[in-house]
Structures are given as C-alpha cells and as structure tokens.
Amino acid sequence: MPSIVEPDPHGLYAHPGPGGGGGFGVHGGPASGYDVHGGPASGYDFHDRTVSRHLVHRASVSEVFLTGWQATGPYDFLLGAQWPRLHGFYRLPGDRYHDPVLLAETIRQAGLLVGHAGFGVPRGHHFVMEDLSYVLDGPGLPGLAVTAGPASLMLAVGCEDVRIRHGELVSLRVNIDVTRDGLPIGHGTGRLRVLSPASYARLRGPARRTVPPRPPAPAAPELVGRAQPADVVLSPTLAPDTWLLRTDATHPVLFDHELDHVPGMLVLEAARQAAQRLRHPEPVVPVELVTSFDRYIELDRPCFVRAVPEPAADPAAADGRLPVRVQLVQDGRTAAECRLLTAPVDGPAEGPTVPARRDAYDGRPAAPGLGGTRLPLAS
C-alpha cells in the first residue's frame, strides 16, 4: 500500500547545508541558492531563464512558462514564472489583460516540475492530471493587466497527500498561490498520478492512435471568442448547446508535442469556448475554473461538448458573473467536466462592431431548454 512520506534527511528532498548554497539537491548535486535556514538565498534570479522544457513536457521552449525553482521544505517549493506580454494563443479581446487560462497551464507545468525536480520522477514517465482548478484573487482580472513588459510571477507550491511506493512518487496534490510584484493574483490546485512507461503502455494498450482524423469545420470564430478559425476547437451540431470537439493535431500550442489522447488544455479550451458561445455577444473570461478528468478522450472517436448555465450564487449581484457547466462526452460517458465562473471582459477599445456570423447549424442563439437533438450524457 502507498504511504505518506515524512521528511527524511537522506530522502528525495533538497536540504540546506552548513553554508549558503551548501546543501544537496534531489539528484545529489549542489542545491545552489539555499541559505542556512532552508529558504532561497539572496541574489537568486527566479526569472533569469526558462527551466528545461523536458521538466514541463513541452517541445517548444517558447511554451515554457516556468523560469526557476527552489525547495523551501520537504513538501514546499518556490517557483518563478513569466508570461509573455502577448501570447499568440492565450489572449483576450482588446489585449488589456493576460488570459486567466494561462494560470491553468502554469499550474500544470508547476506540478510536472515539482514531480521531476522535487521528487525525482525520471524523464519519460507519464503524469495523469486528475483535476485542475484556479481562481483569481484580490483585484481579479485587473491583477492580470498587460503592462510594458512580461508578467513575472512567483508561485508558492505546497504539496499534500504525497504518496511514495518503493521509493518512487505515485501521486500528489499541489496547492499553489500566485503573486505578481508581491501581490496575490490567484491560486489553484491540481492532483497528479505518475505512471512508468510500462504502466502507461499497459493502461493505454497497443491500439491507441496518435493522429486524429481530419477535424470538422469550425464554429464561427467570433461566436466563441477567437480571431482565427484554426484556434476554434468546437464544431456546430444540430443542438444549440452541444458541439463536436475539434481535435487538430497540427495546432502548435494545444498539440505542442505528439500525444495519443486529447490533452487537458484542449479540454479547458473547449469549455471556455463553449461558455463564451452561451454568453455571446458579450465577451467573457473564466475567472474561476474547476475541472475533473475522468478518463482519456481518444483522438479517433467523436467527443461531444455540452454547456449549460447554472444558477448564479448571488442572483442580485450586478457584476455580470455567470457560472457555466461543461461536459465532454465520448462513447456515451462523461470523460471530463468543467465548471467555469464567467465574467465580462472589455473588448477592443476602438474599431467598428462586426456582426457575428452564424454557424452552419446555428439558426438560434444558444440557450438552455430549446428543442433539438439531445446527445446521450453520462452522469
């Protein structure tokens, strides 16, 4: 049975040595950047360069957002992260704010980095993300304002339910507080399981496909908050609140490297676009997002995306926030579920309003309770 690992001076953790930077890291090398109290030593630049792309399972260096890390305790880490001033894909209308979904990708990368660098998970092992969530703190969206330079962030990571079997990490949960210029802007959490290559091969089987069929026609980009058809991950169906998931394995961000299943960030993007479609024409952004991943979504079979609005926590509130629940269903079973709290976001500051086109099958605005073909959904 897996057990909870307690701090061990000879275990998988980085520990301070007798002088600043004199300890040993998880691989037995110098743990530079430590002082005698186990905290980060002064002068260490958390934003000097990106960490190795292999530590966050990215092929493109430009998609690596983490820029430094130090262990501050047996279960605690301090990470640096940096977002570009404008990202080519994670981008909001008007370019006034950074896309909050960048928080989800940053949390995902943080979990992988902590697993590899903090707990010694070997390269080539697979991580299974069981759930992922974030919420904006403090100032909310204004805390993500785009400024004259990149957004430099600090992530305080605390690990809980750390499980080790035969000296190897089996699973853990990361809880992350994110600050920008010393001010809290958000927090999130995610639970990961670790699989060896052999275990992953047994789990997935020999028949898994890495190349999906040609994706169907996209929904109109302006209906789902996108500027380019290539970035649309939904295809319209006869039901006004249900879409077919578009899986384009050539997308440079969502498919940064070859995969044999739909990646988690594509699931989040589908949920965001579906929520935006429900709230069209008002531009909205997910200020809170909670996602559970129940099973792999296969590349070679259709997956349906269904979105329904939920009752607001405070119907009398005038801030325009609306919760939306999104299910991704494949083979009649729910594979993933997302709950988003959507809030209005300012659009472009100037320029004419362009009427939105309708999708091929979209003769009515998306709304719950309308007639149309219903697809089987699992509870």
XYZ file of N, CA, C and O in Angstrom, residues 273-365:
372
model
N -14.524 28.012 -24.689
C -15.203 28.441 -25.907
C -16.694 28.146 -25.849
O -17.508 28.939 -26.333
N -17.069 27.022 -25.251
C -18.491 26.707 -25.117
C -19.185 27.710 -24.199
O -20.303 28.167 -24.476
N -18.531 28.077 -23.099
C -19.106 29.073 -22.199
C -19.232 30.423 -22.892
O -20.235 31.135 -22.726
N -18.231 30.789 -23.683
C -18.303 32.046 -24.418
C -19.451 32.026 -25.427
O -20.152 33.028 -25.620
N -19.658 30.865 -26.061
C -20.763 30.768 -27.028
C -22.109 30.982 -26.355
O -22.995 31.640 -26.910
N -22.252 30.455 -25.136
C -23.500 30.669 -24.410
C -23.733 32.144 -24.122
O -24.865 32.606 -24.122
N -22.674 32.893 -23.885
C -22.799 34.284 -23.463
C -22.603 35.286 -24.601
O -22.633 36.487 -24.363
N -22.391 34.775 -25.804
C -22.268 35.671 -26.952
C -23.525 36.543 -27.070
O -24.625 36.056 -26.848
N -23.398 37.855 -27.410
C -22.193 38.528 -27.927
C -21.324 39.208 -26.869
O -20.384 39.902 -27.218
N -21.630 39.029 -25.585
C -20.821 39.670 -24.554
C -19.518 38.910 -24.358
O -19.538 37.721 -24.064
N -18.367 39.573 -24.518
C -17.095 38.876 -24.259
C -16.951 38.576 -22.770
O -17.149 39.444 -21.920
N -16.625 37.318 -22.454
C -16.454 36.919 -21.060
C -15.155 36.147 -20.920
O -14.552 35.697 -21.899
N -14.738 35.994 -19.674
C -13.497 35.296 -19.371
C -13.725 34.434 -18.137
O -14.488 34.826 -17.237
N -13.134 33.237 -18.063
C -13.310 32.403 -16.866
C -12.411 32.874 -15.726
O -11.206 32.642 -15.738
N -13.009 33.531 -14.731
C -12.230 33.998 -13.577
C -12.069 32.897 -12.536
O -11.228 32.997 -11.644
N -12.886 31.858 -12.633
C -12.714 30.650 -11.837
C -12.957 29.459 -12.752
O -13.806 29.503 -13.642
N -12.218 28.394 -12.506
C -12.373 27.200 -13.323
C -12.025 25.979 -12.482
O -10.991 25.955 -11.820
N -12.909 24.998 -12.498
C -12.693 23.730 -11.793
C -12.939 22.613 -12.797
O -14.012 22.546 -13.405
N -11.951 21.745 -12.984
C -12.047 20.682 -13.982
C -11.682 19.350 -13.363
O -10.708 19.242 -12.613
N -12.475 18.339 -13.692
C -12.131 16.967 -13.324
C -11.989 16.156 -14.606
O -12.785 16.291 -15.540
N -10.943 15.342 -14.653
C -10.672 14.486 -15.810
C -10.936 13.041 -15.384
O -10.211 12.485 -14.557
N -11.977 12.448 -15.945
C -12.391 11.115 -15.521
C -11.764 10.003 -16.336
O -11.523 8.908 -15.830
N -11.518 10.235 -17.611
C -10.923 9.210 -18.472
C -10.295 9.902 -19.677
O -10.579 11.054 -19.975
N -9.423 9.167 -20.361
C -8.802 9.724 -21.555
C -9.847 9.945 -22.645
O -10.766 9.133 -22.825
N -9.701 11.032 -23.382
C -10.514 11.281 -24.570
C -9.684 10.848 -25.766
O -8.585 11.372 -25.997
N -10.201 9.895 -26.513
C -9.456 9.324 -27.632
C -9.503 10.250 -28.839
O -10.473 10.978 -29.059
N -8.448 10.175 -29.633
C -8.314 11.057 -30.779
C -9.174 10.636 -31.971
O -9.537 11.475 -32.796
N -9.480 9.355 -32.089
C -10.096 8.846 -33.311
C -11.594 8.594 -33.175
O -12.200 7.994 -34.053
N -12.216 9.066 -32.078
C -13.654 8.904 -31.918
C -14.288 10.243 -31.574
O -13.652 11.074 -30.900
N -15.537 10.463 -32.000
C -16.157 11.760 -31.728
C -16.341 12.010 -30.241
O -16.647 11.096 -29.465
N -16.159 13.249 -29.854
C -16.376 13.683 -28.478
C -17.284 14.904 -28.529
O -17.026 15.846 -29.302
N -18.339 14.895 -27.732
C -19.303 15.982 -27.743
C -19.097 16.885 -26.532
O -18.755 16.422 -25.438
N -19.311 18.170 -26.753
C -19.139 19.193 -25.726
C -20.494 19.848 -25.500
O -21.093 20.395 -26.430
N -20.975 19.776 -24.273
C -22.272 20.364 -23.963
C -22.124 21.360 -22.831
O -21.464 21.070 -21.821
N -22.734 22.540 -22.972
C -22.627 23.593 -21.966
C -24.012 24.037 -21.528
O -24.908 24.211 -22.360
N -24.186 24.222 -20.235
C -25.441 24.728 -19.693
C -25.121 25.753 -18.610
O -24.203 25.562 -17.806
N -25.854 26.861 -18.580
C -25.642 27.825 -17.490
C -26.211 27.279 -16.198
O -27.175 26.503 -16.189
N -25.610 27.678 -15.087
C -26.085 27.279 -13.775
C -26.560 28.508 -13.019
O -26.195 29.640 -13.368
N -27.359 28.324 -11.981
C -27.835 29.481 -11.217
C -26.675 30.245 -10.592
O -25.729 29.657 -10.072
N -26.757 31.567 -10.650
C -25.722 32.402 -10.041
C -25.791 32.273 -8.530
O -26.869 32.109 -7.944
N -24.628 32.343 -7.890
C -24.583 32.254 -6.428
C -25.351 33.398 -5.785
O -26.014 33.227 -4.762
N -25.268 34.570 -6.407
C -25.991 35.749 -5.919
C -26.743 36.358 -7.091
O -26.194 37.180 -7.823
N -28.010 35.970 -7.305
C -28.752 36.482 -8.459
C -28.893 37.998 -8.462
O -29.093 38.597 -9.516
N -28.787 38.619 -7.280
C -28.951 40.069 -7.210
C -27.679 40.825 -7.574
O -27.705 42.043 -7.734
N -26.563 40.115 -7.684
C -25.298 40.790 -7.993
C -25.353 41.381 -9.391
O -25.933 40.807 -10.314
N -24.722 42.528 -9.550
C -24.757 43.236 -10.830
C -23.420 43.172 -11.547
O -23.150 44.002 -12.414
N -22.563 42.198 -11.178
C -21.238 42.151 -11.798
C -21.218 41.322 -13.073
O -20.176 41.189 -13.710
N -22.355 40.756 -13.450
C -22.429 40.028 -14.713
C -21.798 38.656 -14.690
O -21.634 38.040 -15.743
N -21.463 38.140 -13.519
C -20.832 36.826 -13.444
C -21.884 35.720 -13.558
O -22.947 35.807 -12.948
N -21.544 34.704 -14.327
C -22.470 33.599 -14.541
C -21.708 32.291 -14.560
O -20.750 32.129 -15.316
N -22.099 31.316 -13.731
C -21.447 30.005 -13.773
C -21.984 29.171 -14.930
O -23.178 29.222 -15.257
N -21.095 28.404 -15.530
C -21.435 27.537 -16.655
C -20.819 26.173 -16.392
O -19.666 26.079 -15.961
N -21.581 25.122 -16.649
C -21.074 23.761 -16.529
C -20.923 23.171 -17.914
O -21.820 23.251 -18.748
N -19.773 22.554 -18.170
C -19.470 21.973 -19.476
C -19.079 20.520 -19.280
O -18.244 20.206 -18.425
N -19.684 19.638 -20.058
C -19.337 18.223 -20.057
C -18.765 17.837 -21.406
O -19.253 18.282 -22.453
N -17.731 17.009 -21.388
C -17.198 16.400 -22.599
C -17.528 14.915 -22.545
O -17.163 14.234 -21.576
N -18.239 14.447 -23.552
C -18.807 13.108 -23.546
C -18.303 12.331 -24.752
O -18.378 12.819 -25.888
N -17.767 11.157 -24.500
C -17.310 10.277 -25.575
C -17.817 8.866 -25.301
O -17.738 8.391 -24.165
N -18.340 8.223 -26.339
C -18.892 6.872 -26.215
C -19.979 6.811 -25.144
O -20.126 5.814 -24.429
N -20.751 7.899 -25.015
C -21.854 7.921 -24.069
C -21.467 8.108 -22.628
O -22.329 8.046 -21.742
N -20.192 8.371 -22.329
C -19.723 8.529 -20.957
C -19.033 9.870 -20.794
O -18.323 10.331 -21.688
N -19.241 10.480 -19.640
C -18.571 11.742 -19.356
C -17.087 11.498 -19.149
O -16.694 10.746 -18.250
N -16.270 12.122 -19.976
C -14.824 11.982 -19.875
C -14.195 13.112 -19.066
O -13.153 12.923 -18.441
N -14.821 14.278 -19.080
C -14.308 15.419 -18.319
C -15.460 16.374 -18.055
O -16.417 16.442 -18.838
N -15.348 17.102 -16.960
C -16.376 18.083 -16.617
C -15.697 19.336 -16.099
O -14.748 19.264 -15.303
N -16.177 20.479 -16.558
C -15.618 21.769 -16.153
C -16.735 22.654 -15.621
O -17.835 22.688 -16.192
N -16.418 23.360 -14.566
C -17.316 24.407 -14.076
C -16.553 25.715 -14.113
O -15.472 25.836 -13.525
N -17.119 26.680 -14.825
C -16.458 27.963 -15.029
C -17.337 29.068 -14.467
O -18.569 29.029 -14.599
N -16.713 30.048 -13.843
C -17.399 31.281 -13.485
C -16.956 32.331 -14.490
O -15.792 32.734 -14.502
N -17.872 32.731 -15.352
C -17.536 33.666 -16.424
C -17.875 35.085 -16.000
O -18.905 35.330 -15.355
N -17.000 36.008 -16.341
C -17.189 37.417 -16.014
C -16.939 38.247 -17.266
O -16.099 37.885 -18.100
N -17.632 39.354 -17.433
C -17.424 40.193 -18.623
C -16.004 40.738 -18.667
O -15.384 41.025 -17.647
N -15.500 40.874 -19.881
C -14.193 41.472 -20.094
C -14.334 42.497 -21.200
O -15.068 42.296 -22.163
N -13.658 43.628 -21.051
C -13.726 44.664 -22.073
C -13.178 44.157 -23.379
O -12.166 43.460 -23.424
N -13.809 44.523 -24.465
C -13.332 44.163 -25.784
C -12.403 45.219 -26.329
O -11.865 46.057 -25.594
N -12.180 45.238 -27.644
C -11.302 46.228 -28.262
C -11.745 47.638 -27.943
O -12.948 47.939 -27.883
N -10.774 48.508 -27.722
C -11.073 49.881 -27.327
C -11.678 50.689 -28.460
O -12.425 51.636 -28.228
N -11.374 50.358 -29.674
C -11.888 51.142 -30.787
C -12.044 50.242 -31.998
O -11.573 49.111 -32.021
N -12.742 50.750 -32.986
C -12.982 49.969 -34.198
C -14.451 49.641 -34.327
O -15.194 49.586 -33.341
N -14.932 49.429 -35.559
C -16.352 49.158 -35.784
C -16.754 47.791 -35.254
O -15.950 46.877 -35.135
N -18.019 47.670 -34.905
C -18.568 46.396 -34.479
C -18.881 45.552 -35.704
O -19.565 45.994 -36.630
N -18.383 44.340 -35.723
C -18.600 43.439 -36.845
C -19.693 42.440 -36.473
O -19.560 41.740 -35.471
N -20.793 42.400 -37.245
C -21.840 41.429 -36.909
C -21.291 40.008 -36.954
O -20.525 39.645 -37.837
N -21.695 39.213 -35.984
C -21.217 37.830 -35.922
C -21.962 36.970 -36.923
O -23.173 37.103 -37.107
N -21.224 36.083 -37.599
C -21.846 35.108 -38.482
C -22.469 34.008 -37.647
O -22.098 33.770 -36.518
N -23.413 33.325 -38.248
C -23.986 32.162 -37.594
C -23.272 30.923 -38.090
O -22.802 30.868 -39.211
N -23.225 29.913 -37.215
C -22.663 28.647 -37.636
C -23.585 27.978 -38.642
O -24.752 28.342 -38.796
N -23.054 26.962 -39.296
C -23.818 26.285 -40.328
C -25.143 25.739 -39.796
O -26.160 25.785 -40.477
N -25.135 25.213 -38.552
C -26.338 24.632 -37.975
C -26.931 25.512 -36.886
O -27.794 25.079 -36.145
N -26.476 26.737 -36.812
C -26.853 27.592 -35.699
C -27.929 28.567 -36.145
O -27.643 29.719 -36.466
N -29.162 28.120 -36.159
C -30.248 29.003 -36.550
C -30.844 29.760 -35.391
O -31.711 30.594 -35.574
N -30.390 29.444 -34.152
C -30.940 30.081 -32.973
C -29.816 30.395 -32.006
O -28.783 29.746 -32.027
N -30.011 31.390 -31.155
C -28.976 31.629 -30.135
C -28.916 30.469 -29.170
O -29.924 29.842 -28.854
